[in-house]
Amino acid sequence: MLIDLLNTTPVEAGTQHDHLADDRAAAEWIRAHDGPVTPEEVAATRRVRDVIQAVVRGEQSAERLAPYLADTALVPVIESERLVWRLRVDGSTVAARAVLAWGRVEQRHPGRLRPCANDECRLFLLDRSNANRAQWCSMAVCGNRMKARRNYRKQAGGS
C-alpha cells in the first residue's frame, strides 16, 4: 500500500500526473486499499502522500508525520481463541496506515525506501537487493534511460 500511495504522482510522457487529484479517482484508490471513502479521507490521503514523499526525499523531517498518528491505537482483542491486535483510528485510516507502513519499512529495512535516481521520474522503490544498491524504480525504463544517457555523454565527450 505504501509504495502504491507514493507512486500516485508519476511522470508520464514527460508530464507529472497526480492519480489522486480527481476526487472520483482518489475515492477508487482509497476503496481499493480498504479505506473509508469520505471527503476528509480523500484530503488526508493526498496530504499524507505528499508528506511521506517529502520525508523519503529528505526534504522534510519525519516529525511532520506525527499528526497522522495522533488518533490511533493498537487495541488487543480476543478472536478465535487468541489475542490479536487491531488498529483503532479516529482520524484518517489510510493516512495512519500509510505512516505505520512507512515506519515498519524504516524499522525493518532502513534506507531502502528511496526515490528513483532518475531526476525526471517521481516514483519510489523499496530496494530488496542484497547489496542495497538499487537506484531506479525500473531497470527496464529508468535504469535503461540513465545508462543510455551516461553512454551517450561518454561517447560525445570522447569524440
PDB file of C-alpha atoms in Angstrom:
ATOM      1  CA  MET A   1       0.000   0.000   0.000  1.00  0.00           C
ATOM      2  CA  LEU A   2       2.830   2.417   0.864  1.00  0.00           C
ATOM      3  CA  ILE A   3       4.626   2.147  -2.485  1.00  0.00           C
ATOM      4  CA  ASP A   4       1.262   2.297  -4.286  1.00  0.00           C
ATOM      5  CA  LEU A   5       0.473   5.535  -2.468  1.00  0.00           C
ATOM      6  CA  LEU A   6       3.893   7.097  -3.035  1.00  0.00           C
ATOM      7  CA  ASN A   7       3.746   6.216  -6.723  1.00  0.00           C
ATOM      8  CA  THR A   8       0.470   8.032  -7.421  1.00  0.00           C
ATOM      9  CA  THR A   9       2.372  11.029  -8.851  1.00  0.00           C
ATOM     10  CA  PRO A  10       4.244   9.512 -11.805  1.00  0.00           C
ATOM     11  CA  VAL A  11       5.767  11.294 -14.772  1.00  0.00           C
ATOM     12  CA  GLU A  12       4.074  10.073 -17.931  1.00  0.00           C
ATOM     13  CA  ALA A  13       5.172  11.292 -21.355  1.00  0.00           C
ATOM     14  CA  GLY A  14       7.281  13.986 -19.695  1.00  0.00           C
ATOM     15  CA  THR A  15       4.439  15.398 -17.568  1.00  0.00           C
ATOM     16  CA  GLN A  16       3.829  14.759 -13.884  1.00  0.00           C
ATOM     17  CA  HIS A  17       0.376  13.370 -13.121  1.00  0.00           C
ATOM     18  CA  ASP A  18      -1.467  13.054  -9.842  1.00  0.00           C
ATOM     19  CA  HIS A  19      -3.668   9.971  -9.812  1.00  0.00           C
ATOM     20  CA  LEU A  20      -5.397  11.230  -6.658  1.00  0.00           C
ATOM     21  CA  ALA A  21      -6.133  14.744  -7.952  1.00  0.00           C
ATOM     22  CA  ASP A  22      -9.580  13.772  -9.188  1.00  0.00           C
ATOM     23  CA  ASP A  23     -11.956  13.065  -6.293  1.00  0.00           C
ATOM     24  CA  ARG A  24     -13.532  10.074  -8.053  1.00  0.00           C
ATOM     25  CA  ALA A  25     -10.128   8.508  -8.837  1.00  0.00           C
ATOM     26  CA  ALA A  26      -8.954   9.176  -5.273  1.00  0.00           C
ATOM     27  CA  ALA A  27     -12.100   7.543  -3.886  1.00  0.00           C
ATOM     28  CA  GLU A  28     -11.490   4.466  -6.072  1.00  0.00           C
ATOM     29  CA  TRP A  29      -7.876   4.262  -4.881  1.00  0.00           C
ATOM     30  CA  ILE A  30      -8.946   4.540  -1.236  1.00  0.00           C
ATOM     31  CA  ARG A  31     -11.691   1.946  -1.681  1.00  0.00           C
ATOM     32  CA  ALA A  32      -9.198  -0.442  -3.347  1.00  0.00           C
ATOM     33  CA  HIS A  33      -6.962  -0.042  -0.291  1.00  0.00           C
ATOM     34  CA  ASP A  34      -9.744  -0.728   2.224  1.00  0.00           C
ATOM     35  CA  GLY A  35     -10.234   2.834   3.389  1.00  0.00           C
ATOM     36  CA  PRO A  36     -13.483   4.657   4.090  1.00  0.00           C
ATOM     37  CA  VAL A  37     -14.402   6.966   1.249  1.00  0.00           C
ATOM     38  CA  THR A  38     -15.208  10.397   2.668  1.00  0.00           C
ATOM     39  CA  PRO A  39     -14.093  13.866   1.601  1.00  0.00           C
ATOM     40  CA  GLU A  40     -11.937  14.060   4.743  1.00  0.00           C
ATOM     41  CA  GLU A  41     -10.271  10.727   3.940  1.00  0.00           C
ATOM     42  CA  VAL A  42      -9.524  11.844   0.370  1.00  0.00           C
ATOM     43  CA  ALA A  43      -7.937  15.084   1.567  1.00  0.00           C
ATOM     44  CA  ALA A  44      -5.916  13.358   4.307  1.00  0.00           C
ATOM     45  CA  THR A  45      -4.694  10.688   1.878  1.00  0.00           C
ATOM     46  CA  ARG A  46      -3.382  13.339  -0.517  1.00  0.00           C
ATOM     47  CA  ARG A  47      -1.711  15.254   2.319  1.00  0.00           C
ATOM     48  CA  VAL A  48      -0.031  12.244   3.897  1.00  0.00           C
ATOM     49  CA  ARG A  49       1.220  11.083   0.499  1.00  0.00           C
ATOM     50  CA  ASP A  50       2.855  14.445  -0.107  1.00  0.00           C
ATOM     51  CA  VAL A  51       4.449  14.489   3.347  1.00  0.00           C
ATOM     52  CA  ILE A  52       5.784  10.927   3.128  1.00  0.00           C
ATOM     53  CA  GLN A  53       7.207  11.667  -0.328  1.00  0.00           C
ATOM     54  CA  ALA A  54       8.994  14.735   1.066  1.00  0.00           C
ATOM     55  CA  VAL A  55      10.278  12.771   4.083  1.00  0.00           C
ATOM     56  CA  VAL A  56      11.655   9.983   1.881  1.00  0.00           C
ATOM     57  CA  ARG A  57      13.322  12.553  -0.380  1.00  0.00           C
ATOM     58  CA  GLY A  58      14.890  14.173   2.690  1.00  0.00           C
ATOM     59  CA  GLU A  59      13.060  17.462   2.114  1.00  0.00           C
ATOM     60  CA  GLN A  60      11.099  17.338   5.392  1.00  0.00           C
ATOM     61  CA  SER A  61      11.536  15.877   8.850  1.00  0.00           C
ATOM     62  CA  ALA A  62       9.704  12.693   9.810  1.00  0.00           C
ATOM     63  CA  GLU A  63       8.168  14.752  12.650  1.00  0.00           C
ATOM     64  CA  ARG A  64       5.712  16.047  10.030  1.00  0.00           C
ATOM     65  CA  LEU A  65       4.092  12.590  10.072  1.00  0.00           C
ATOM     66  CA  ALA A  66       3.206  12.680  13.782  1.00  0.00           C
ATOM     67  CA  PRO A  67      -0.241  14.314  13.394  1.00  0.00           C
ATOM     68  CA  TYR A  68      -1.428  11.367  11.287  1.00  0.00           C
ATOM     69  CA  LEU A  69      -0.820   9.053  14.252  1.00  0.00           C
ATOM     70  CA  ALA A  70      -2.348  11.247  16.961  1.00  0.00           C
ATOM     71  CA  ASP A  71      -5.692   9.450  16.976  1.00  0.00           C
ATOM     72  CA  THR A  72      -4.510   5.859  16.545  1.00  0.00           C
ATOM     73  CA  ALA A  73      -4.104   2.973  18.950  1.00  0.00           C
ATOM     74  CA  LEU A  74      -3.439  -0.743  18.827  1.00  0.00           C
ATOM     75  CA  VAL A  75      -6.193  -2.455  20.755  1.00  0.00           C
ATOM     76  CA  PRO A  76      -5.942  -6.050  21.999  1.00  0.00           C
ATOM     77  CA  VAL A  77      -8.888  -8.248  21.017  1.00  0.00           C
ATOM     78  CA  ILE A  78      -9.620 -11.920  21.671  1.00  0.00           C
ATOM     79  CA  GLU A  79     -10.557 -13.519  18.390  1.00  0.00           C
ATOM     80  CA  SER A  80     -10.753 -17.217  17.505  1.00  0.00           C
ATOM     81  CA  GLU A  81      -9.368 -18.152  20.917  1.00  0.00           C
ATOM     82  CA  ARG A  82      -6.269 -15.990  20.574  1.00  0.00           C
ATOM     83  CA  LEU A  83      -5.081 -12.461  21.187  1.00  0.00           C
ATOM     84  CA  VAL A  84      -4.825 -10.216  18.118  1.00  0.00           C
ATOM     85  CA  TRP A  85      -4.040  -6.524  17.846  1.00  0.00           C
ATOM     86  CA  ARG A  86      -6.427  -4.274  15.919  1.00  0.00           C
ATOM     87  CA  LEU A  87      -5.687  -0.779  14.740  1.00  0.00           C
ATOM     88  CA  ARG A  88      -8.203   1.775  16.022  1.00  0.00           C
ATOM     89  CA  VAL A  89      -8.141   5.046  14.124  1.00  0.00           C
ATOM     90  CA  ASP A  90     -10.263   8.062  14.932  1.00  0.00           C
ATOM     91  CA  GLY A  91      -8.717  10.145  12.119  1.00  0.00           C
ATOM     92  CA  SER A  92      -7.812   9.140   8.567  1.00  0.00           C
ATOM     93  CA  THR A  93      -7.496   5.381   8.262  1.00  0.00           C
ATOM     94  CA  VAL A  94      -5.440   5.423   5.062  1.00  0.00           C
ATOM     95  CA  ALA A  95      -3.132   8.149   6.347  1.00  0.00           C
ATOM     96  CA  ALA A  96      -2.496   6.325   9.632  1.00  0.00           C
ATOM     97  CA  ARG A  97      -1.886   3.010   7.854  1.00  0.00           C
ATOM     98  CA  ALA A  98       0.487   4.709   5.399  1.00  0.00           C
ATOM     99  CA  VAL A  99       2.540   6.275   8.198  1.00  0.00           C
ATOM    100  CA  LEU A 100       2.617   2.976  10.095  1.00  0.00           C
ATOM    101  CA  ALA A 101       3.735   1.188   6.907  1.00  0.00           C
ATOM    102  CA  TRP A 102       6.470   3.805   6.397  1.00  0.00           C
ATOM    103  CA  GLY A 103       7.566   3.241   9.995  1.00  0.00           C
ATOM    104  CA  ARG A 104       7.715  -0.541   9.540  1.00  0.00           C
ATOM    105  CA  VAL A 105       9.782  -0.165   6.372  1.00  0.00           C
ATOM    106  CA  GLU A 106      12.175   2.257   8.063  1.00  0.00           C
ATOM    107  CA  GLN A 107      12.492  -0.074  11.053  1.00  0.00           C
ATOM    108  CA  ARG A 108      12.911  -3.341   9.150  1.00  0.00           C
ATOM    109  CA  HIS A 109      14.719  -2.026   6.048  1.00  0.00           C
ATOM    110  CA  PRO A 110      16.399   1.271   6.973  1.00  0.00           C
ATOM    111  CA  GLY A 111      17.488   3.323   3.986  1.00  0.00           C
ATOM    112  CA  ARG A 112      15.901   1.002   1.446  1.00  0.00           C
ATOM    113  CA  LEU A 113      12.835   3.121   0.675  1.00  0.00           C
ATOM    114  CA  ARG A 114      14.035   5.766  -1.731  1.00  0.00           C
ATOM    115  CA  PRO A 115      13.098   7.878  -4.725  1.00  0.00           C
ATOM    116  CA  CYS A 116      14.157   6.736  -8.182  1.00  0.00           C
ATOM    117  CA  ALA A 117      17.625   8.076  -9.062  1.00  0.00           C
ATOM    118  CA  ASN A 118      16.283   9.387 -12.374  1.00  0.00           C
ATOM    119  CA  ASP A 119      15.626  13.080 -11.640  1.00  0.00           C
ATOM    120  CA  GLU A 120      12.871  13.095 -14.265  1.00  0.00           C
ATOM    121  CA  CYS A 121      10.995  10.290 -12.501  1.00  0.00           C
ATOM    122  CA  ARG A 122       8.745  10.775  -9.474  1.00  0.00           C
ATOM    123  CA  LEU A 123       8.425   7.124  -8.468  1.00  0.00           C
ATOM    124  CA  PHE A 124       9.764   5.402  -5.373  1.00  0.00           C
ATOM    125  CA  LEU A 125      11.276   1.990  -4.813  1.00  0.00           C
ATOM    126  CA  LEU A 126      11.905  -0.389  -1.968  1.00  0.00           C
ATOM    127  CA  ASP A 127      15.360  -1.842  -2.547  1.00  0.00           C
ATOM    128  CA  ARG A 128      15.218  -5.562  -1.863  1.00  0.00           C
ATOM    129  CA  SER A 129      18.656  -6.349  -3.292  1.00  0.00           C
ATOM    130  CA  ASN A 130      21.311  -7.924  -1.087  1.00  0.00           C
ATOM    131  CA  ALA A 131      23.793  -5.156  -1.848  1.00  0.00           C
ATOM    132  CA  ASN A 132      21.279  -2.330  -1.182  1.00  0.00           C
ATOM    133  CA  ARG A 133      22.389  -0.605  -4.382  1.00  0.00           C
ATOM    134  CA  ALA A 134      19.178  -0.413  -6.439  1.00  0.00           C
ATOM    135  CA  GLN A 135      18.800   3.063  -7.879  1.00  0.00           C
ATOM    136  CA  TRP A 136      15.881   3.001 -10.273  1.00  0.00           C
ATOM    137  CA  CYS A 137      12.194   2.265  -9.991  1.00  0.00           C
ATOM    138  CA  SER A 138      12.553   0.055 -13.055  1.00  0.00           C
ATOM    139  CA  MET A 139      15.687  -1.247 -14.686  1.00  0.00           C
ATOM    140  CA  ALA A 140      13.787  -1.589 -17.966  1.00  0.00           C
ATOM    141  CA  VAL A 141      12.675   2.043 -18.013  1.00  0.00           C
ATOM    142  CA  CYS A 142      14.646   4.442 -15.822  1.00  0.00           C
ATOM    143  CA  GLY A 143      17.736   2.256 -15.495  1.00  0.00           C
ATOM    144  CA  ASN A 144      17.951   1.825 -19.235  1.00  0.00           C
ATOM    145  CA  ARG A 145      17.440   5.562 -19.855  1.00  0.00           C
ATOM    146  CA  MET A 146      20.078   6.583 -17.332  1.00  0.00           C
ATOM    147  CA  LYS A 147      22.627   4.091 -18.687  1.00  0.00           C
ATOM    148  CA  ALA A 148      21.897   5.208 -22.263  1.00  0.00           C
ATOM    149  CA  ARG A 149      22.400   8.872 -21.268  1.00  0.00           C
ATOM    150  CA  ARG A 150      25.644   8.071 -19.485  1.00  0.00           C
ATOM    151  CA  ASN A 151      26.865   6.133 -22.527  1.00  0.00           C
ATOM    152  CA  TYR A 152      25.863   8.981 -24.866  1.00  0.00           C
ATOM    153  CA  ARG A 153      27.757  11.525 -22.721  1.00  0.00           C
ATOM    154  CA  LYS A 154      30.794   9.275 -22.657  1.00  0.00           C
ATOM    155  CA  GLN A 155      30.655   8.830 -26.464  1.00  0.00           C
ATOM    156  CA  ALA A 156      30.098  12.566 -27.070  1.00  0.00           C
ATOM    157  CA  GLY A 157      32.919  13.531 -24.713  1.00  0.00           C
ATOM    158  CA  GLY A 158      35.335  11.098 -26.340  1.00  0.00           C
ATOM    159  CA  SER A 159      34.847  12.428 -29.907  1.00  0.00           C
TER     160      SER A 159
END
